[in-house]
PDB file of C-alpha atoms in Angstrom:
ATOM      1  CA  UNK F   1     -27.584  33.100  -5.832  1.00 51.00           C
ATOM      2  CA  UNK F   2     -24.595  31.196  -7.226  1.00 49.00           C
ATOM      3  CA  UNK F   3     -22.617  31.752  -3.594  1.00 48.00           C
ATOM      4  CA  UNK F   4     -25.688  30.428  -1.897  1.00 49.00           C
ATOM      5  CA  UNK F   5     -25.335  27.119  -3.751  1.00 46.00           C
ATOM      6  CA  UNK F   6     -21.574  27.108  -3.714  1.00 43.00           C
ATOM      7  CA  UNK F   7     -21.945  27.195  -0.225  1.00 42.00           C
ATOM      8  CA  UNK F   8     -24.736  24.645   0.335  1.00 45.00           C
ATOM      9  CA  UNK F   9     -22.551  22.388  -2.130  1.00 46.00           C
ATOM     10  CA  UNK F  10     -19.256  22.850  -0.446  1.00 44.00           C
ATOM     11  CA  UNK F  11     -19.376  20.673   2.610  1.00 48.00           C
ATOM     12  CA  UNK F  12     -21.260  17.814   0.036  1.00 42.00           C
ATOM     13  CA  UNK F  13     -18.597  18.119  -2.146  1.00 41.00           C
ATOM     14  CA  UNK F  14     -15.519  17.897   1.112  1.00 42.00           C
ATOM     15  CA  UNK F  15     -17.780  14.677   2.587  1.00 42.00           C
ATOM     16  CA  UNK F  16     -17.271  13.022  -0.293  1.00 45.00           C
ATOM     17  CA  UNK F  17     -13.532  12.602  -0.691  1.00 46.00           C
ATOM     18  CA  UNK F  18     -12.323   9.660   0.591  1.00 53.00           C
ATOM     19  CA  UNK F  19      -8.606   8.452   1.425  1.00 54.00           C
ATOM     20  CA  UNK F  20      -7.130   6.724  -1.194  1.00 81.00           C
ATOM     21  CA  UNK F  21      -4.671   4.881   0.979  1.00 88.00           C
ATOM     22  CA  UNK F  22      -5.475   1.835   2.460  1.00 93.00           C
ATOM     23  CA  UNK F  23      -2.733  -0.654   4.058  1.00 93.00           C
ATOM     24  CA  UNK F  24      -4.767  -3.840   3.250  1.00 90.00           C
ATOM     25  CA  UNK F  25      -4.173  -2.432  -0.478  1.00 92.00           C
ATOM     26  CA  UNK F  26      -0.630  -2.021  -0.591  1.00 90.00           C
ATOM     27  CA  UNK F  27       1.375  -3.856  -3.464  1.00 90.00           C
ATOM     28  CA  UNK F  28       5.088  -4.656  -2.775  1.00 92.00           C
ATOM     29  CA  UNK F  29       7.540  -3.681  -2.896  1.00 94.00           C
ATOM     30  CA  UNK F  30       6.859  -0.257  -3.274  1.00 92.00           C
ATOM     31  CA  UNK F  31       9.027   2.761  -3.277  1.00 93.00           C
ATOM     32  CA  UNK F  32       9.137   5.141  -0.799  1.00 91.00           C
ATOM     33  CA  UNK F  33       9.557   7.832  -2.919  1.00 91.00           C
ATOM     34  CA  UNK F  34       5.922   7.547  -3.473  1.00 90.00           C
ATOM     35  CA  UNK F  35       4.617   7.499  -0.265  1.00 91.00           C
ATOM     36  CA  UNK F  36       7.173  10.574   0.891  1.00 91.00           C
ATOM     37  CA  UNK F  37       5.293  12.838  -1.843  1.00 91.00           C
ATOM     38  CA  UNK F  38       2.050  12.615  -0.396  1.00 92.00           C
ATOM     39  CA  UNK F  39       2.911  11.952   3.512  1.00 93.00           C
ATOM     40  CA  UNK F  40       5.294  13.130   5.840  1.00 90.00           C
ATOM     41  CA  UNK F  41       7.693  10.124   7.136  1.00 93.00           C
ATOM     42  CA  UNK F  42      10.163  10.431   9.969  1.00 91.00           C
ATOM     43  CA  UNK F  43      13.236   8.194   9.229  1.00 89.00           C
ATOM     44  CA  UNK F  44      15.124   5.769  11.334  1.00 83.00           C
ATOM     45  CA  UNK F  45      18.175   4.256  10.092  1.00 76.00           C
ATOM     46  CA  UNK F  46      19.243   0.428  10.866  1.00 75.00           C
ATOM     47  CA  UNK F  47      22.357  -1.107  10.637  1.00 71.00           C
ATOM     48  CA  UNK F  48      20.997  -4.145   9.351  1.00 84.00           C
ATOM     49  CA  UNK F  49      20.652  -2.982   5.696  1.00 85.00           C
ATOM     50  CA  UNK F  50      16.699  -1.801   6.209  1.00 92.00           C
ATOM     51  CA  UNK F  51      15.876   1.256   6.611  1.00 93.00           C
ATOM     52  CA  UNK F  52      12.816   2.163   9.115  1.00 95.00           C
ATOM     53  CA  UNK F  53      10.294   5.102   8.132  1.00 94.00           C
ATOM     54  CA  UNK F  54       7.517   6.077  10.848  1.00 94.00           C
ATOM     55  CA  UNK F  55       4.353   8.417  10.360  1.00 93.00           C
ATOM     56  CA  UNK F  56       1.571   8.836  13.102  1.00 92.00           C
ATOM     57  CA  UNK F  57      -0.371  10.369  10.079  1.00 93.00           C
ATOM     58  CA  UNK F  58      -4.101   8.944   9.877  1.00 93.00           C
ATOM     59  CA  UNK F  59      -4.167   9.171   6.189  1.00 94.00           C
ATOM     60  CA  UNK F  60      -1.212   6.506   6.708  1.00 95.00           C
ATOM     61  CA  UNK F  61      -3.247   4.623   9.552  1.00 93.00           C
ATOM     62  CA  UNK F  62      -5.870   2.624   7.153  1.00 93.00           C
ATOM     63  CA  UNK F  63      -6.574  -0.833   6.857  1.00 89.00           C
ATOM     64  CA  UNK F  64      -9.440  -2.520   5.472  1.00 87.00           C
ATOM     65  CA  UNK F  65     -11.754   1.097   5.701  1.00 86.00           C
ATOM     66  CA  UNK F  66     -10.779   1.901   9.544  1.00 86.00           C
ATOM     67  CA  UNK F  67      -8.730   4.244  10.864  1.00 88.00           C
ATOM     68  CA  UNK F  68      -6.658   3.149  13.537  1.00 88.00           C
ATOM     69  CA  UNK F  69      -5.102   6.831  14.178  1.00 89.00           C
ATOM     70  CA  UNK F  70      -5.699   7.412  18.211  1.00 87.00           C
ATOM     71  CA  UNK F  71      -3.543   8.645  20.877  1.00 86.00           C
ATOM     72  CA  UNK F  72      -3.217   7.346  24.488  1.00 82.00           C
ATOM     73  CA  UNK F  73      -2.068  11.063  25.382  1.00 76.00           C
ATOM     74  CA  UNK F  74      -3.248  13.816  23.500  1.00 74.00           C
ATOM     75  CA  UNK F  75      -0.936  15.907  25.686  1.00 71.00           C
ATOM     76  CA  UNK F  76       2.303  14.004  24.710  1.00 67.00           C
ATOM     77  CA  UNK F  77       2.292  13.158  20.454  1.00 65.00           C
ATOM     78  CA  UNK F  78       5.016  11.470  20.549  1.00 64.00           C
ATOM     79  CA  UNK F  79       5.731   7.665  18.905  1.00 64.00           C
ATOM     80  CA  UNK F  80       5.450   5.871  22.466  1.00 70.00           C
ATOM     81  CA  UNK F  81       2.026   6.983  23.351  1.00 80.00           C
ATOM     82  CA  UNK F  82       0.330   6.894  19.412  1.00 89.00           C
ATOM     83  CA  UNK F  83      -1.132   4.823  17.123  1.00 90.00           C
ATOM     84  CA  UNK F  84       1.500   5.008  13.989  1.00 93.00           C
ATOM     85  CA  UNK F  85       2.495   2.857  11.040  1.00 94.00           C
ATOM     86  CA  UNK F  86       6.133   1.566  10.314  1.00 95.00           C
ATOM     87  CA  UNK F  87       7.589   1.032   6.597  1.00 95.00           C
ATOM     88  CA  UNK F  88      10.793  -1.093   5.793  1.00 95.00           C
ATOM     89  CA  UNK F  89      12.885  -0.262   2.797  1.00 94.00           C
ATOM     90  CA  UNK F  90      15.920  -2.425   1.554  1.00 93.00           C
ATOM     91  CA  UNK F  91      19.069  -0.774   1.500  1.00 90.00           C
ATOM     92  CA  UNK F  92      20.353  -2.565  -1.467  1.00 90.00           C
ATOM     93  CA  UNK F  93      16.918  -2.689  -3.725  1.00 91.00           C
ATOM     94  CA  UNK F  94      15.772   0.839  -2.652  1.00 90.00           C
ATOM     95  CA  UNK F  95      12.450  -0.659  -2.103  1.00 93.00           C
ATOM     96  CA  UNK F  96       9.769  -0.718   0.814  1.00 95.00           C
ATOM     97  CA  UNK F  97       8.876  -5.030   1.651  1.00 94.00           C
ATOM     98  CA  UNK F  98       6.855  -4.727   4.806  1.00 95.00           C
ATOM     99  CA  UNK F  99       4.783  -2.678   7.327  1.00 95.00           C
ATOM    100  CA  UNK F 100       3.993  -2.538  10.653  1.00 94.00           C
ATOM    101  CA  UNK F 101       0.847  -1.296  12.156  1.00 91.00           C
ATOM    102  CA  UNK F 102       1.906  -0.488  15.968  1.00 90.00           C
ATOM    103  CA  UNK F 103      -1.521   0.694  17.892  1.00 87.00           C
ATOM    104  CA  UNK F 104      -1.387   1.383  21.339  1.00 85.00           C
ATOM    105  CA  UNK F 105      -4.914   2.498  21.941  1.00 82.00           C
ATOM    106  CA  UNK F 106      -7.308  -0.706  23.275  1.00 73.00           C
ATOM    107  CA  UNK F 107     -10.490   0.623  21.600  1.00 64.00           C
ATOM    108  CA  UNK F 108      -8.714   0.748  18.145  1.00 61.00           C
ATOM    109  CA  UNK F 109      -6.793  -2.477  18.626  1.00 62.00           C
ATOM    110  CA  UNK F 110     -10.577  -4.555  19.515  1.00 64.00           C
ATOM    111  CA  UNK F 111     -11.447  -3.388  16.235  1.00 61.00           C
ATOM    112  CA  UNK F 112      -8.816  -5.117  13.760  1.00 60.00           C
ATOM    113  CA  UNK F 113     -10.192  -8.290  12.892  1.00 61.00           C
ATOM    114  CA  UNK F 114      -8.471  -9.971  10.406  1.00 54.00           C
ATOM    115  CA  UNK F 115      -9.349 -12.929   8.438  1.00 51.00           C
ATOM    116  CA  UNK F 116      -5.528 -14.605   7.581  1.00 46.00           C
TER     117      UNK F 116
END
């Protein structure tokens, strides 16, 4: 009897968590150290004292609510064809200043509305 409700309660239970991250929520600076724990972030060096860190991850693709994770090739994952989300860090204060949402797929992109 108790597996039975387990069971019912499990998917309840998994519908109800909710991604914590949101971009329109960020604080800066931040440190990257934080975000690296939780998400996995491909770096890019730049000689101009910033360094660039990339993630196509959807947890990583919030603002405001939306996801704007999305693919124009599902065969090809790669940065040129995906949605994906671009952090600066300092070089000299170790911490991240800035972000850049790049989204390549139409649909998502008619849905950012933005009140500035």
């Amino acid at each position: 009897m108790k597996s039975i409700i387990t069971l019912l309660l499990l998917p309840l239970l998994m519908a109800c968590q909710v991604n914590s991250f949101d971009l329109d929520k960020l604080s800066f600076p931040v440190e990257i150290a934080t975000l690296e724990k939780k998400y996995e972030l491909n770096t890019n060096s730049d000689l101009s004292g910033i360094i660039v860190y990339n993630s196509t991850n959807p947890a990583l693709l919030q603002f405001s609510g939306y996801s704007f994770s999305g693919t124009l090739n599902k065969q090809d994952p790669s940065i040129l064809s995906t949605n994906y989300v671009s952090f600066y860090e300092n070089r000299t204060t170790n911490k991240v200043n800035a972000y850049r949402l790049e989204i390549k797929t139409t649909k998502k992109r008619r849905n950012l509305k933005v009140d500035w």
